[in-house]
XYZ file of N, CA and C in Angstrom:
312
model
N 30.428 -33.888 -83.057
C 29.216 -33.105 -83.230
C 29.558 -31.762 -83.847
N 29.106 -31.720 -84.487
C 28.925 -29.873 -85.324
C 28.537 -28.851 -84.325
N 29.348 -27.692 -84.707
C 28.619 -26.736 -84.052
C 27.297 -26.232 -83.856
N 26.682 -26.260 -85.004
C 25.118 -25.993 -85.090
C 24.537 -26.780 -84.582
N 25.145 -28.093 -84.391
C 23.780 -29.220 -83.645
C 24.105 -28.819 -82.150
N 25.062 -28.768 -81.687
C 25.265 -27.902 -80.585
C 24.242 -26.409 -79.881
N 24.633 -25.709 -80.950
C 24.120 -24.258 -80.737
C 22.382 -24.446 -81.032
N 21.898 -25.487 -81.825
C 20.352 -25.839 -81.812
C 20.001 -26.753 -80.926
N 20.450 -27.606 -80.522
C 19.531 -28.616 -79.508
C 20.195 -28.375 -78.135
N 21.445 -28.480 -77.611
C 21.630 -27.924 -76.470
C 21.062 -26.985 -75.422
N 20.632 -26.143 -76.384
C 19.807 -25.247 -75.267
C 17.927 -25.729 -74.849
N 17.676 -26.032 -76.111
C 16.484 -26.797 -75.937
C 16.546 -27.670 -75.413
N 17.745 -28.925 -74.660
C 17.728 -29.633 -74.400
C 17.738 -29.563 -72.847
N 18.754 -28.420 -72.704
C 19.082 -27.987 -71.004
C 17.489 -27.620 -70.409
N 17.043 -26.968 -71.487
C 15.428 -26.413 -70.386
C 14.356 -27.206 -70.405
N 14.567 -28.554 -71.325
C 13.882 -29.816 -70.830
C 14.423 -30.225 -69.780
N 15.468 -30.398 -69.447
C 16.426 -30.839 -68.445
C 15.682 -30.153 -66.800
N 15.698 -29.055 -67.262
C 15.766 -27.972 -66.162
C 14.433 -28.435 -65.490
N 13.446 -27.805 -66.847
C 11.942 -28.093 -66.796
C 11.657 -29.217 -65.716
N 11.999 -30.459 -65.864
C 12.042 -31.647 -65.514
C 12.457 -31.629 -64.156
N 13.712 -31.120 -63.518
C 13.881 -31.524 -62.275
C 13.738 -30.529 -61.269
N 12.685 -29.559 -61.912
C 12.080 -28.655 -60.856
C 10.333 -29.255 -60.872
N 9.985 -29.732 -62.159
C 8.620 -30.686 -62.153
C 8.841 -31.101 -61.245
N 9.666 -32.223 -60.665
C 10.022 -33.460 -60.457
C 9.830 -32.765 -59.055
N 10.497 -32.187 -58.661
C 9.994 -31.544 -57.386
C 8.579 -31.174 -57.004
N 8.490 -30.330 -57.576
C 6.644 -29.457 -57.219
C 5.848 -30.755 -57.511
N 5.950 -31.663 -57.781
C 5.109 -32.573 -58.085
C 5.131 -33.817 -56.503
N 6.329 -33.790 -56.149
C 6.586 -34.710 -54.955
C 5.759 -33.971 -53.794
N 6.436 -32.365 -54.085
C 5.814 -31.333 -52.885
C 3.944 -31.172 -52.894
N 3.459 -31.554 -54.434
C 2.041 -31.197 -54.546
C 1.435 -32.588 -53.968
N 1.831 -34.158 -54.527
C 1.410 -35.369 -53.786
C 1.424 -35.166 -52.246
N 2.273 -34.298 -51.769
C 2.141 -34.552 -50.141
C 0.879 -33.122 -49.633
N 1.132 -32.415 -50.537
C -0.148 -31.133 -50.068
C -1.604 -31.409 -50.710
N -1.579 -32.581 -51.236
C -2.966 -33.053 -51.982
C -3.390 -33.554 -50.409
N -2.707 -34.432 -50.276
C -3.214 -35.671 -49.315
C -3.631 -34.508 -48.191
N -2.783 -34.238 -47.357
C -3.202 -32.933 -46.521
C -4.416 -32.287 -46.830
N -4.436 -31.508 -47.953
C -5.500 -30.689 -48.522
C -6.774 -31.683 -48.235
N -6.601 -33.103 -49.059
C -8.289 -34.241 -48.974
C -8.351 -34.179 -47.705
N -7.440 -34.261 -46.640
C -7.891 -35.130 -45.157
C -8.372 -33.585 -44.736
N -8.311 -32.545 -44.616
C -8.991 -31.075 -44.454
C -10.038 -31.345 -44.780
N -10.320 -31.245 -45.961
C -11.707 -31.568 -46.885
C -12.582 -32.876 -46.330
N -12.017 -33.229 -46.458
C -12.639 -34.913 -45.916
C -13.466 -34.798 -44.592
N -12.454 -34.097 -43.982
C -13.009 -34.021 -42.201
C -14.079 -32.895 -42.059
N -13.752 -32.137 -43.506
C -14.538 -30.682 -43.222
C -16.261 -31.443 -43.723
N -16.055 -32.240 -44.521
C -17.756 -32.722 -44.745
C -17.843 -33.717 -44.359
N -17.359 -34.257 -43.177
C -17.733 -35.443 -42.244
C -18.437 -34.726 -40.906
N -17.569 -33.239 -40.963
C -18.196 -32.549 -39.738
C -19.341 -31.489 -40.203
N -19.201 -31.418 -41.264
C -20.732 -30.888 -41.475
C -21.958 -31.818 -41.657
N -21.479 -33.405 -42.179
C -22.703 -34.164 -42.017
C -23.205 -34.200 -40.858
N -22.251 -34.629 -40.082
C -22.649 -34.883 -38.571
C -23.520 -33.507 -37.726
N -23.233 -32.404 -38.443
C -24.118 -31.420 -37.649
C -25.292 -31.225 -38.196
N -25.570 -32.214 -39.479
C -26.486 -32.312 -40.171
C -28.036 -33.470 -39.984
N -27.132 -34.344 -39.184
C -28.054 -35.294 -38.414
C -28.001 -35.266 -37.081
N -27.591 -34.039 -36.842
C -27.932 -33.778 -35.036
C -28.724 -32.761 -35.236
N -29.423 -32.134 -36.042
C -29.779 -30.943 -36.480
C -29.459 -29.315 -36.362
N -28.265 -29.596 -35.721
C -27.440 -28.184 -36.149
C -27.145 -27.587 -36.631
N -27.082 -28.134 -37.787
C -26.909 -27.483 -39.379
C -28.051 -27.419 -40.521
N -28.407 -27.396 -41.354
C -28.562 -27.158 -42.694
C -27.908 -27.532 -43.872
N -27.220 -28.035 -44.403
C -26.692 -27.737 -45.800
C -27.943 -28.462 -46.784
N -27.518 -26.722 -48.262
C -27.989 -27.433 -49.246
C -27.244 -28.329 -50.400
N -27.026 -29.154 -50.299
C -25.840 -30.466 -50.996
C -26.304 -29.888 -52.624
N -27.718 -29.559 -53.137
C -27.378 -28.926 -54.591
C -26.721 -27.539 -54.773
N -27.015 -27.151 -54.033
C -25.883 -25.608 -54.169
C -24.748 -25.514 -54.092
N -23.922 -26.656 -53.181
C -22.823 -27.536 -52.691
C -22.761 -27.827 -54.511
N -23.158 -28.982 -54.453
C -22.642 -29.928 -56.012
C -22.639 -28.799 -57.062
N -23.677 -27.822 -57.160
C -23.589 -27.086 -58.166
C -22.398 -25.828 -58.113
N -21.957 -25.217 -56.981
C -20.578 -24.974 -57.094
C -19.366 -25.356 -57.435
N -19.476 -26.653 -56.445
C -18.367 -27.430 -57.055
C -18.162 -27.977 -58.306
N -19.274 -28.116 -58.815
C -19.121 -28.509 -60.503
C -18.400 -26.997 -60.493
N -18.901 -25.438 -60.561
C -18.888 -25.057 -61.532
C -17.074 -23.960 -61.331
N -16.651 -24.725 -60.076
C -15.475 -24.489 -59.798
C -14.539 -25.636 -60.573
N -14.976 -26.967 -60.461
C -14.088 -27.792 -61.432
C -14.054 -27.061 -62.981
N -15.032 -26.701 -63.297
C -15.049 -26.084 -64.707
C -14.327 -25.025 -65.109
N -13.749 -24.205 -64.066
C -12.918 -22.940 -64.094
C -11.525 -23.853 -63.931
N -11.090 -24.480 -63.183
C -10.178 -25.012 -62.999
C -9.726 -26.076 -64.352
N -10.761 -26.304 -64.800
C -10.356 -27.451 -66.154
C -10.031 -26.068 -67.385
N -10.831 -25.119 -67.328
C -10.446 -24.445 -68.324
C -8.874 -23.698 -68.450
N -8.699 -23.485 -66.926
C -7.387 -22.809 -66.541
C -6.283 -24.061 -66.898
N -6.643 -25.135 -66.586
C -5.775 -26.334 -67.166
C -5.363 -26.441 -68.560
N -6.597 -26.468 -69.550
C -6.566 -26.086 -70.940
C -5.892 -24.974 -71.128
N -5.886 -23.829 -71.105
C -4.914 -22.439 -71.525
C -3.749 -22.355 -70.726
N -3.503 -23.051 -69.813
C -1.941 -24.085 -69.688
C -1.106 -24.157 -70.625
N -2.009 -25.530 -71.055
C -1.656 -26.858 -72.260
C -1.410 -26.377 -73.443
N -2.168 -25.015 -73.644
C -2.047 -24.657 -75.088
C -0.572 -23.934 -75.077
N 0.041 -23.394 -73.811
C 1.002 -22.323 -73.931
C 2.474 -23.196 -73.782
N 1.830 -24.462 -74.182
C 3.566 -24.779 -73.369
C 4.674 -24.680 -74.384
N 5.651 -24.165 -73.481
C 7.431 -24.352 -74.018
C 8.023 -25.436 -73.528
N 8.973 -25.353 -74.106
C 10.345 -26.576 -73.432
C 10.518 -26.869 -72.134
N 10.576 -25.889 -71.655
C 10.683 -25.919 -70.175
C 9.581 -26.364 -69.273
N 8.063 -26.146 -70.078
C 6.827 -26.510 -69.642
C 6.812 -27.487 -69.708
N 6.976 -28.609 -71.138
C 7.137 -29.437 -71.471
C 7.862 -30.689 -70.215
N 8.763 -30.104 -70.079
C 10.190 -30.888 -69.132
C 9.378 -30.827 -67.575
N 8.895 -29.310 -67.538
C 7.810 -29.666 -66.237
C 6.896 -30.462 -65.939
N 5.938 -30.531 -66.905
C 5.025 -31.530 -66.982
C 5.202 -33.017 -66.682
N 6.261 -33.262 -67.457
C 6.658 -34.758 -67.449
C 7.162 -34.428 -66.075
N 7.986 -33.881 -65.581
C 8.501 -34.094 -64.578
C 7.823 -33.752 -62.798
N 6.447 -33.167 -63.221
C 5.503 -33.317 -62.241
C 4.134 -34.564 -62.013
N 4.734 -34.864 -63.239
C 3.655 -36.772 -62.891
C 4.873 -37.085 -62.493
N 6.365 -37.055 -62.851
C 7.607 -38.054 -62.255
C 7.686 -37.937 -60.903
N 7.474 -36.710 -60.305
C 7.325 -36.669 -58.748
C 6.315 -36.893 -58.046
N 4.814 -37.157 -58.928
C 3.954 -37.487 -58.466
C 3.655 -38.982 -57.535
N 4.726 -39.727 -58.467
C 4.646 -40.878 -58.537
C 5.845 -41.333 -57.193
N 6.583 -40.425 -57.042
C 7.683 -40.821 -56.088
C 7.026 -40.880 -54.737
N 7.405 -41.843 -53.932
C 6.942 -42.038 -52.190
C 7.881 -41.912 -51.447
């Protein structure tokens, strides 16, 4: 190998590298804080239905849906200006946070 192919892809190559097996992590660590996070969530509007047909509660489910849409929408946009910024290392993350996604 030449020096220059050395001194050009090597380093780009290490912070895919890098990128990748710290993805690979936060991605194993985020599959197990998802699940956690839904069963919170889950239980949190199972126990507000239920105070909802005992009549203890109130909720308005369009003010509900219409937040939550308009919180997915902040969150998709913050996703997009992500996507647009990525480097090598982002790159190597990415892939390597569906790779840990996927690990059990």
């Amino acid at each position: 190998m030449s020096a220059e192919f050395t001194q050009t892809w090597f380093p780009w190559a290490m912070q895919i590298g890098a990128g990748a097996l710290s993805g690979i992590a936060v991605g194993f660590a985020l599959r197990k804080l998802a699940a956690l996070v839904l069963l919170v969530v889950g239980l949190g509007i199972l126990l507000l239905y239920g105070l909802t047909q005992i009549d203890v509660a109130v909720v308005n489910w369009q003010a509900l849906d219409a937040q939550l849409r308009t919180n997915a929408e902040a969150v998709w946009r913050w996703i997009e200006g992500m996507l647009d910024n990525l480097t090598a290392v982002g790159v190597g993350f990415a892939g390597g946070v569906l790779v840990g996604w996927r690990l059990r």
